[in-house]
PDB file of C-alpha atoms in Angstrom:
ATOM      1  CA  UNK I   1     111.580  94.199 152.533  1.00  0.00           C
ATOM      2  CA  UNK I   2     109.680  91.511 150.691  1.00  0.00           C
ATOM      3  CA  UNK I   3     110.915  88.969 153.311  1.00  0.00           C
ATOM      4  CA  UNK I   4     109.755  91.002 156.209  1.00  0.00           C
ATOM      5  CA  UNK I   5     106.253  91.147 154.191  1.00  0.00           C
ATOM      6  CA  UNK I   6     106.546  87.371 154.207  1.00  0.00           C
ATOM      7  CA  UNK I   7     107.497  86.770 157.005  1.00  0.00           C
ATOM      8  CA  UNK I   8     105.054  88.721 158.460  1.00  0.00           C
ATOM      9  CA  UNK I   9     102.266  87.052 156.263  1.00  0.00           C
ATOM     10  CA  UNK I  10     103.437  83.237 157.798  1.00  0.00           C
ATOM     11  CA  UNK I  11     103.412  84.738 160.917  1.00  0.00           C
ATOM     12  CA  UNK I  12      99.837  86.030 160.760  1.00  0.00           C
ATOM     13  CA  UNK I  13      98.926  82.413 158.874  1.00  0.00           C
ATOM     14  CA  UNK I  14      99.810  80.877 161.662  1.00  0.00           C
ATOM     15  CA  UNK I  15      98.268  83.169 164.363  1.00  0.00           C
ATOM     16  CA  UNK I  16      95.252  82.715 162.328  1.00  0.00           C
ATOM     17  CA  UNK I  17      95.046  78.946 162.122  1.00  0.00           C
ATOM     18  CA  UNK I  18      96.029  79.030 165.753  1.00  0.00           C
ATOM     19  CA  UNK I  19      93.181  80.603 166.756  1.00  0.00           C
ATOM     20  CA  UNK I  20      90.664  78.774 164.805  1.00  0.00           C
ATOM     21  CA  UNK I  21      92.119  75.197 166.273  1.00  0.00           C
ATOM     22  CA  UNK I  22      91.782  76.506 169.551  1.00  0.00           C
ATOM     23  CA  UNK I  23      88.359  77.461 169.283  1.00  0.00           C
ATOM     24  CA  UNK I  24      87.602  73.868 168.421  1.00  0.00           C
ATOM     25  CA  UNK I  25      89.858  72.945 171.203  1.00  0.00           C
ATOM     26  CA  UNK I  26      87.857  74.727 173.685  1.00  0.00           C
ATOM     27  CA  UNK I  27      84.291  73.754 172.272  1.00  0.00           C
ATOM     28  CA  UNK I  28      85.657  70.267 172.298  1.00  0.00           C
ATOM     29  CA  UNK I  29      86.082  70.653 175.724  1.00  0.00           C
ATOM     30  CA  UNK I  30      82.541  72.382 176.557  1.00  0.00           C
ATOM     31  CA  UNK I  31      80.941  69.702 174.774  1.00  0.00           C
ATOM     32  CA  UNK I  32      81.073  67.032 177.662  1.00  0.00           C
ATOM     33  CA  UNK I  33      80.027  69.511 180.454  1.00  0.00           C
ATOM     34  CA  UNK I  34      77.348  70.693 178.513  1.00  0.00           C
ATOM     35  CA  UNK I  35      75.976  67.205 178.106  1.00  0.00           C
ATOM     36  CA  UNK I  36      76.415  66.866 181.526  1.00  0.00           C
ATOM     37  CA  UNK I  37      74.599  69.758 182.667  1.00  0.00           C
ATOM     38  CA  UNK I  38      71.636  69.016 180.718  1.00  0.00           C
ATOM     39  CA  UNK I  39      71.491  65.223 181.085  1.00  0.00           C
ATOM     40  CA  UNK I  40      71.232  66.519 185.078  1.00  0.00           C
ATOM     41  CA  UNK I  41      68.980  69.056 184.064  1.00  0.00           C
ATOM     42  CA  UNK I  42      66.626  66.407 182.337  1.00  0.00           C
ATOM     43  CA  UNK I  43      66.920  64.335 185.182  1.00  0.00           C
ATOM     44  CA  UNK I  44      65.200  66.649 187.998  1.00  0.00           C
ATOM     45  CA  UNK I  45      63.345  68.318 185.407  1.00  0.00           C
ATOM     46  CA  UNK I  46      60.944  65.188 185.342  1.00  0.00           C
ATOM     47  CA  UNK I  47      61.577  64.435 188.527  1.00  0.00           C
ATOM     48  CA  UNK I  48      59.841  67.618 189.575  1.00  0.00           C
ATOM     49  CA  UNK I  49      57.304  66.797 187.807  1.00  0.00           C
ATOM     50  CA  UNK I  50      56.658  63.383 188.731  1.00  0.00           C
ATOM     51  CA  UNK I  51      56.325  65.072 192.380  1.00  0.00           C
ATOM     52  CA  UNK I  52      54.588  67.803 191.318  1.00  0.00           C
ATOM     53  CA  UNK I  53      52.040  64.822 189.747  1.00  0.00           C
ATOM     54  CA  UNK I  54      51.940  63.570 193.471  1.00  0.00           C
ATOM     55  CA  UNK I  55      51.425  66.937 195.023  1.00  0.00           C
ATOM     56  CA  UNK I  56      54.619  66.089 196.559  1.00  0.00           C
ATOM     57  CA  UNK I  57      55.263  70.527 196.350  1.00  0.00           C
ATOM     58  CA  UNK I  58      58.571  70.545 198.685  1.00  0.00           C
ATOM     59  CA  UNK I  59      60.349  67.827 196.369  1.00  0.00           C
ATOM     60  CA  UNK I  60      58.982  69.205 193.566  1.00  0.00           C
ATOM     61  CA  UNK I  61      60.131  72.750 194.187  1.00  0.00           C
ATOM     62  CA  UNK I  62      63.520  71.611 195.122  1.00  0.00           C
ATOM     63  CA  UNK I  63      64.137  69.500 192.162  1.00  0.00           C
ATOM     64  CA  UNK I  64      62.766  72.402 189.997  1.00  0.00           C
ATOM     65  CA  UNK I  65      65.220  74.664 191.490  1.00  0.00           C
ATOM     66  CA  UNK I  66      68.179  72.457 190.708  1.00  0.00           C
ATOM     67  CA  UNK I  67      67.287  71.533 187.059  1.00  0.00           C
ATOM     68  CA  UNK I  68      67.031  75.849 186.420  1.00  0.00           C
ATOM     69  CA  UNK I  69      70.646  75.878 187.984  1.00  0.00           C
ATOM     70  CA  UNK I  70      71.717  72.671 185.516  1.00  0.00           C
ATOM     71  CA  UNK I  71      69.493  74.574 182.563  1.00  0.00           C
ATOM     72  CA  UNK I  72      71.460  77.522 183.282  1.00  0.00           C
ATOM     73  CA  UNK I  73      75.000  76.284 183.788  1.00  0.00           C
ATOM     74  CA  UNK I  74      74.447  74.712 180.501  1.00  0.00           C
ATOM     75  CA  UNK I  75      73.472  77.684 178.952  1.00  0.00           C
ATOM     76  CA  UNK I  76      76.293  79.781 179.923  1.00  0.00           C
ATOM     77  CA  UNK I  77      78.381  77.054 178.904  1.00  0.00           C
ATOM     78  CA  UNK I  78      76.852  77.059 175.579  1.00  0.00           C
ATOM     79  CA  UNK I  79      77.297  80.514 175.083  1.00  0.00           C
ATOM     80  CA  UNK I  80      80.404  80.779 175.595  1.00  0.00           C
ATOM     81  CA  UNK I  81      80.944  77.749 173.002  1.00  0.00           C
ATOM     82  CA  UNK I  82      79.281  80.037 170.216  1.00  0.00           C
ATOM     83  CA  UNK I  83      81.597  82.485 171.057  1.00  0.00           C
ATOM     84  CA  UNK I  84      84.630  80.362 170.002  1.00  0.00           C
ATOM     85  CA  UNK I  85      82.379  79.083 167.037  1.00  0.00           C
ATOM     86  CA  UNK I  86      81.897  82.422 165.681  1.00  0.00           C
ATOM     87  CA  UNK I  87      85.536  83.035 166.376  1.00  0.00           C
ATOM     88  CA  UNK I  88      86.061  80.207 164.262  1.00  0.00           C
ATOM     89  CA  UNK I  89      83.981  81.192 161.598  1.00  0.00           C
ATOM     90  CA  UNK I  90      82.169  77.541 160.744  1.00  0.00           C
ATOM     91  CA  UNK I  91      78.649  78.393 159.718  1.00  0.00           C
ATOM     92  CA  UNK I  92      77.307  74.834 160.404  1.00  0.00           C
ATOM     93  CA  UNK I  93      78.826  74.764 164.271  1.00  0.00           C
ATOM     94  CA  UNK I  94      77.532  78.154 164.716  1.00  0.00           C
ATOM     95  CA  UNK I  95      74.624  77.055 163.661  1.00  0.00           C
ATOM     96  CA  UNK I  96      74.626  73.678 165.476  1.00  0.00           C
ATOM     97  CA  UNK I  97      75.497  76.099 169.240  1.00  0.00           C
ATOM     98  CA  UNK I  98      72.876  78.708 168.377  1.00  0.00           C
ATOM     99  CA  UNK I  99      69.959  75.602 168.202  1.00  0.00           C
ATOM    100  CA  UNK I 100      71.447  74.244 171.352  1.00  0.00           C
ATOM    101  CA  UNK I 101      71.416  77.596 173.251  1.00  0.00           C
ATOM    102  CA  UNK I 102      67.620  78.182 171.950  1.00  0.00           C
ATOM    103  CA  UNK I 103      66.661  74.401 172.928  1.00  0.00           C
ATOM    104  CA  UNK I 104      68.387  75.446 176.622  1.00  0.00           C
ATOM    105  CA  UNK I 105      66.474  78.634 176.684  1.00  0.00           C
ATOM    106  CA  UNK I 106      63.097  76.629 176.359  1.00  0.00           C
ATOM    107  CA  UNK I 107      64.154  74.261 179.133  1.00  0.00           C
ATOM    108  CA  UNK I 108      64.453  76.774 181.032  1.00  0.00           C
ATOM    109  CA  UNK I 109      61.571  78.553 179.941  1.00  0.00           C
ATOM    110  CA  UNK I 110      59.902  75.346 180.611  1.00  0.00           C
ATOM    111  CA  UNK I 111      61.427  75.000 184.523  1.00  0.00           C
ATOM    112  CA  UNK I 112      60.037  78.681 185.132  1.00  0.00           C
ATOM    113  CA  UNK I 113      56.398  77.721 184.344  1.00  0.00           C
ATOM    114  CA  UNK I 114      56.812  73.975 186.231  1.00  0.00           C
ATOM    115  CA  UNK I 115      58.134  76.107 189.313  1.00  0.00           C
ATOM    116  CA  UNK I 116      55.013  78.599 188.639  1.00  0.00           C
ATOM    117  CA  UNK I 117      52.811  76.109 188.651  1.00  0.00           C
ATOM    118  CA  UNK I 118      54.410  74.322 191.929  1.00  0.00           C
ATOM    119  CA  UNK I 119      53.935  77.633 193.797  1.00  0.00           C
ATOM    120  CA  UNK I 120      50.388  77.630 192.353  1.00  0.00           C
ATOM    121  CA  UNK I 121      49.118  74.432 193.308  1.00  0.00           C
ATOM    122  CA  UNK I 122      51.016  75.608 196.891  1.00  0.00           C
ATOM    123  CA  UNK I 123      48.296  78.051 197.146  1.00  0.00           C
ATOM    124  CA  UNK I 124      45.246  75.540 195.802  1.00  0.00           C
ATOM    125  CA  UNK I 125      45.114  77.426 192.455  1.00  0.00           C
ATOM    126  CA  UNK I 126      45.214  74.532 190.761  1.00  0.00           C
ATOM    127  CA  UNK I 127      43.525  76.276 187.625  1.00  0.00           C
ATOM    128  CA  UNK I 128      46.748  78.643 187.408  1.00  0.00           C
ATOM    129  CA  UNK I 129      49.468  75.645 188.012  1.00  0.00           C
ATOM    130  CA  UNK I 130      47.483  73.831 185.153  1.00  0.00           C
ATOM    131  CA  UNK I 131      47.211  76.734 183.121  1.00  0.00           C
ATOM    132  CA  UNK I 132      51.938  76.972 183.950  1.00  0.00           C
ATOM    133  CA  UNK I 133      51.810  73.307 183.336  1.00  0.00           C
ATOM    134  CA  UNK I 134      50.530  73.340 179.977  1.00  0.00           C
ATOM    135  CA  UNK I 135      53.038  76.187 179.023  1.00  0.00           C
ATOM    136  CA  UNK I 136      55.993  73.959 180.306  1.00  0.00           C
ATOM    137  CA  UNK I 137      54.871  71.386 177.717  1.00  0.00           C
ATOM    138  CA  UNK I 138      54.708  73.856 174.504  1.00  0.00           C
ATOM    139  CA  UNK I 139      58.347  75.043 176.128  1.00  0.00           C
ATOM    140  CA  UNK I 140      59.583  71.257 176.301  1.00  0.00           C
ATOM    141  CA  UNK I 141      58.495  70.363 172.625  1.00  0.00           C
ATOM    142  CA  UNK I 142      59.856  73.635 171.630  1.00  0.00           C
ATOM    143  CA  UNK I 143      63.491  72.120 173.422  1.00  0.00           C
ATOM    144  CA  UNK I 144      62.743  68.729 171.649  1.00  0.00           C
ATOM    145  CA  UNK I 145      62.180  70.782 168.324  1.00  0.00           C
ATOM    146  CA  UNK I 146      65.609  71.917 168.661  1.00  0.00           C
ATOM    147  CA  UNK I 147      66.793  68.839 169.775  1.00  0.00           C
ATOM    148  CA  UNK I 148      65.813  67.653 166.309  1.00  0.00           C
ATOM    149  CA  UNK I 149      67.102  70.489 164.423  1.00  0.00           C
ATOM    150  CA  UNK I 150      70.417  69.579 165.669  1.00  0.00           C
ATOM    151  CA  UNK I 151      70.395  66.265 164.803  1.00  0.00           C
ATOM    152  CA  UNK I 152      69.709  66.773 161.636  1.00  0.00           C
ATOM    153  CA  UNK I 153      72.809  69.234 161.218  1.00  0.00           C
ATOM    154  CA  UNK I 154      74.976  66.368 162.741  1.00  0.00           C
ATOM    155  CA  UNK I 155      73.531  63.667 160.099  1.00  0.00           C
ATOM    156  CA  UNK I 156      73.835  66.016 157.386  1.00  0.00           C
ATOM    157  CA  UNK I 157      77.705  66.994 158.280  1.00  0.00           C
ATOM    158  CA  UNK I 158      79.011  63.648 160.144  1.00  0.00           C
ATOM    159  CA  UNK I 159      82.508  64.982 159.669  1.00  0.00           C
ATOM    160  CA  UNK I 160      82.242  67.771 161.939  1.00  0.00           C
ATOM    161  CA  UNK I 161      80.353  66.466 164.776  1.00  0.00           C
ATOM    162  CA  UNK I 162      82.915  62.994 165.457  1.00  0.00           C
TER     163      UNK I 162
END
């Protein structure tokens, strides 16, 4: 009886550590579409705004459109991430996901008000669009706020973030 216990016990052991490896596993393999989708993001984020800048509206809309759709495929993707961190249990990665899916959540906070303000200065409200301009800035030094946070989980713990 005591070796089915045991048995039983190793068995669960390994189930256990199982599962946390292969929630690292899969945010390992998150990580670099993440990145992706919000180094794209970034990318026709500002260069919305550059056209917006140049009342270039049809460019700017477009490229607005496709850094929400980077923004949110990021998101999901980093959603799903926490998920597996909670799973795993690591306070400092759970930590670390729930700062990245906040920063992602004021880019795309930020790429609502940019394509509010596009659509405004479409209809010469220009006092409106300024007015959704200045709220996409608070929203992108909110992201960059964030940003920082989680760097300065990554230099505290080195060790997990390699």
């Amino acid at each position: 009886m005591k070796r089915i216990y045991l048995m039983a016990l190793l068995l669960l052991t390994v189930s256990v550590s199982g599962c946390i490896t292969s929630g690292n596993s899969s945010i390992n393999q998150l990580t670099p579409q993440i990145n992706d989708h919000i180094k794209k993001g970034d990318t026709y984020f500002n260069e919305s705004a550059l056209a917006a800048n140049s009342f270039k509206l049809d460019e700017a809309l477009s490229k607005c459109e496709l850094a929400e759709s980077e923004y949110s495929s990021a998101r999901n993707l980093a959603s799903e991430a926490l998920g597996h961190a909670k799973d795993a249990g690591d306070p400092i990665v759970v930590n670390y996901i729930e700062l990245l899916v906040s920063e992602l959540e004021a880019k795309l906070n930020a790429t609502y008000q940019l394509k509010n303000a596009i659509q405004m200065f479409t209809l010469n409200d220009t006092e409106s669009g300024n007015s959704n301009i200045e709220l996409a800035n608070g929203y992108m030094l909110s992201a960059k706020e964030f940003e920082r946070k989680r760097q300065e989980i990554v230099n505290k713990n080195p060790e997990r973030f390699r």
